[in-house]
PDB file of C-alpha atoms in Angstrom:
ATOM      1  CA  MET A   1      -0.141   0.277   0.034  1.00 50.00           C
ATOM      2  CA  SER A   2       1.114   3.582  -0.788  1.00 56.00           C
ATOM      3  CA  SER A   3       1.602   6.393   1.565  1.00 61.00           C
ATOM      4  CA  ASN A   4      -1.636   8.018  -0.047  1.00 73.00           C
ATOM      5  CA  ASP A   5      -3.747   5.210   0.384  1.00 73.00           C
ATOM      6  CA  PRO A   6      -5.987   5.668   3.540  1.00 81.00           C
ATOM      7  CA  THR A   7      -6.456   2.672   5.985  1.00 83.00           C
ATOM      8  CA  LEU A   8      -9.487   1.583   6.796  1.00 82.00           C
ATOM      9  CA  PRO A   9     -10.404  -0.489   9.995  1.00 79.00           C
ATOM     10  CA  ALA A  10     -10.905  -3.944   9.650  1.00 85.00           C
ATOM     11  CA  GLU A  11     -13.804  -3.867  11.739  1.00 88.00           C
ATOM     12  CA  PRO A  12     -16.792  -1.975  11.031  1.00 87.00           C
ATOM     13  CA  VAL A  13     -16.881   1.576  12.814  1.00 84.00           C
ATOM     14  CA  ASP A  14     -20.340   2.590  14.870  1.00 86.00           C
ATOM     15  CA  PHE A  15     -21.149   5.933  13.068  1.00 86.00           C
ATOM     16  CA  ALA A  16     -24.321   7.614  13.579  1.00 90.00           C
ATOM     17  CA  VAL A  17     -25.594  11.048  13.302  1.00 90.00           C
ATOM     18  CA  ASP A  18     -28.660  12.332  15.177  1.00 92.00           C
ATOM     19  CA  LEU A  19     -30.280  15.283  12.993  1.00 92.00           C
ATOM     20  CA  THR A  20     -33.722  15.594  14.345  1.00 94.00           C
ATOM     21  CA  GLY A  21     -33.151  18.859  16.122  1.00 93.00           C
ATOM     22  CA  HIS A  22     -31.711  20.551  12.869  1.00 95.00           C
ATOM     23  CA  GLU A  23     -34.676  19.112  10.765  1.00 96.00           C
ATOM     24  CA  MET A  24     -36.986  20.623  13.395  1.00 96.00           C
ATOM     25  CA  LEU A  25     -35.103  23.919  13.328  1.00 96.00           C
ATOM     26  CA  ARG A  26     -34.977  23.751   9.704  1.00 96.00           C
ATOM     27  CA  ARG A  27     -38.944  23.072   9.281  1.00 96.00           C
ATOM     28  CA  ALA A  28     -39.761  26.324  11.629  1.00 96.00           C
ATOM     29  CA  HIS A  29     -37.628  28.081   9.521  1.00 97.00           C
ATOM     30  CA  VAL A  30     -39.677  26.918   6.336  1.00 96.00           C
ATOM     31  CA  MET A  31     -43.001  27.717   8.073  1.00 95.00           C
ATOM     32  CA  ASP A  32     -41.526  30.851   9.347  1.00 96.00           C
ATOM     33  CA  ALA A  33     -40.678  32.054   5.540  1.00 96.00           C
ATOM     34  CA  LEU A  34     -43.944  31.114   3.865  1.00 95.00           C
ATOM     35  CA  GLY A  35     -45.593  32.841   6.454  1.00 95.00           C
ATOM     36  CA  PRO A  36     -49.594  32.851   8.017  1.00 94.00           C
ATOM     37  CA  ASP A  37     -51.464  33.489   5.127  1.00 95.00           C
ATOM     38  CA  TRP A  38     -49.943  30.560   3.135  1.00 94.00           C
ATOM     39  CA  ASP A  39     -52.859  27.934   2.013  1.00 96.00           C
ATOM     40  CA  PRO A  40     -51.795  24.603   1.264  1.00 94.00           C
ATOM     41  CA  VAL A  41     -54.664  23.506  -0.395  1.00 96.00           C
ATOM     42  CA  ALA A  42     -54.660  26.576  -2.631  1.00 96.00           C
ATOM     43  CA  ALA A  43     -50.728  25.850  -3.439  1.00 94.00           C
ATOM     44  CA  LEU A  44     -51.521  22.624  -4.904  1.00 93.00           C
ATOM     45  CA  ARG A  45     -54.735  23.590  -6.908  1.00 94.00           C
ATOM     46  CA  GLY A  46     -52.099  26.033  -8.691  1.00 95.00           C
ATOM     47  CA  GLU A  47     -50.051  23.785  -9.234  1.00 91.00           C
ATOM     48  CA  GLU A  48     -52.577  21.171 -10.691  1.00 89.00           C
ATOM     49  CA  GLU A  49     -53.929  24.134 -12.663  1.00 92.00           C
ATOM     50  CA  ALA A  50     -49.870  24.991 -13.791  1.00 91.00           C
ATOM     51  CA  TYR A  51     -49.499  21.104 -14.606  1.00 86.00           C
ATOM     52  CA  ASP A  52     -52.694  21.003 -16.877  1.00 86.00           C
ATOM     53  CA  LEU A  53     -52.142  24.422 -18.517  1.00 90.00           C
ATOM     54  CA  LEU A  54     -48.066  23.240 -19.284  1.00 88.00           C
ATOM     55  CA  TYR A  55     -49.327  19.626 -21.112  1.00 86.00           C
ATOM     56  CA  SER A  56     -52.419  21.055 -22.528  1.00 88.00           C
ATOM     57  CA  GLY A  57     -53.127  21.307 -26.088  1.00 91.00           C
ATOM     58  CA  LEU A  58     -49.904  18.745 -27.195  1.00 93.00           C
ATOM     59  CA  ASP A  59     -49.625  17.474 -30.439  1.00 94.00           C
ATOM     60  CA  GLU A  60     -49.491  13.835 -31.852  1.00 95.00           C
ATOM     61  CA  GLU A  61     -45.705  13.497 -31.556  1.00 96.00           C
ATOM     62  CA  GLN A  62     -45.692  15.556 -28.148  1.00 94.00           C
ATOM     63  CA  GLN A  63     -48.160  13.641 -26.726  1.00 93.00           C
ATOM     64  CA  ARG A  64     -46.811  10.450 -27.643  1.00 95.00           C
ATOM     65  CA  LEU A  65     -43.042  11.477 -26.185  1.00 95.00           C
ATOM     66  CA  HIS A  66     -45.121  13.413 -22.955  1.00 92.00           C
ATOM     67  CA  ASP A  67     -46.679   9.148 -22.592  1.00 92.00           C
ATOM     68  CA  THR A  68     -43.168   7.705 -23.011  1.00 95.00           C
ATOM     69  CA  LEU A  69     -41.979   9.579 -20.432  1.00 93.00           C
ATOM     70  CA  VAL A  70     -44.535   9.137 -17.894  1.00 91.00           C
ATOM     71  CA  ALA A  71     -44.411   5.144 -18.749  1.00 94.00           C
ATOM     72  CA  ALA A  72     -40.662   5.495 -17.676  1.00 95.00           C
ATOM     73  CA  GLY A  73     -41.345   7.408 -14.321  1.00 92.00           C
ATOM     74  CA  VAL A  74     -39.686  10.551 -15.699  1.00 93.00           C
ATOM     75  CA  LEU A  75     -43.174  12.565 -15.495  1.00 88.00           C
ATOM     76  CA  PRO A  76     -45.652  11.971 -12.757  1.00 83.00           C
ATOM     77  CA  ARG A  77     -48.657  10.072 -13.839  1.00 80.00           C
ATOM     78  CA  HIS A  78     -51.287  12.546 -14.276  1.00 72.00           C
ATOM     79  CA  ARG A  79     -54.964  12.338 -13.000  1.00 61.00           C
ATOM     80  CA  GLY A  80     -57.691  11.393 -15.059  1.00 52.00           C
ATOM     81  CA  GLU A  81     -56.462   9.031 -18.049  1.00 51.00           C
ATOM     82  CA  GLY A  82     -53.020   9.525 -17.275  1.00 48.00           C
ATOM     83  CA  ARG A  83     -52.968  11.459 -20.354  1.00 52.00           C
ATOM     84  CA  ALA A  84     -51.846  15.206 -21.125  1.00 53.00           C
ATOM     85  CA  SER A  85     -54.775  17.512 -21.102  1.00 53.00           C
ATOM     86  CA  ALA A  86     -56.332  17.922 -25.063  1.00 49.00           C
TER      87      ALA A  86
END
């Protein structure tokens, strides 16, 4: 072994980091940034409307590509028939 190669221990090393406190602080900061007027239902509805608009009016080739990407798991399966909006 050369002097540049790290020497690994022969036995497994017990290593654990508890990020619970940090995660709770992060979540508190996120909620604070969203503010008291944040409406998660309205936000989700807006995302669904944007998705409908983004994938609306696709031509035949675009629809075929969209369906391929959905089948491959690249794009999420859309509600309804699983096809982009007409």
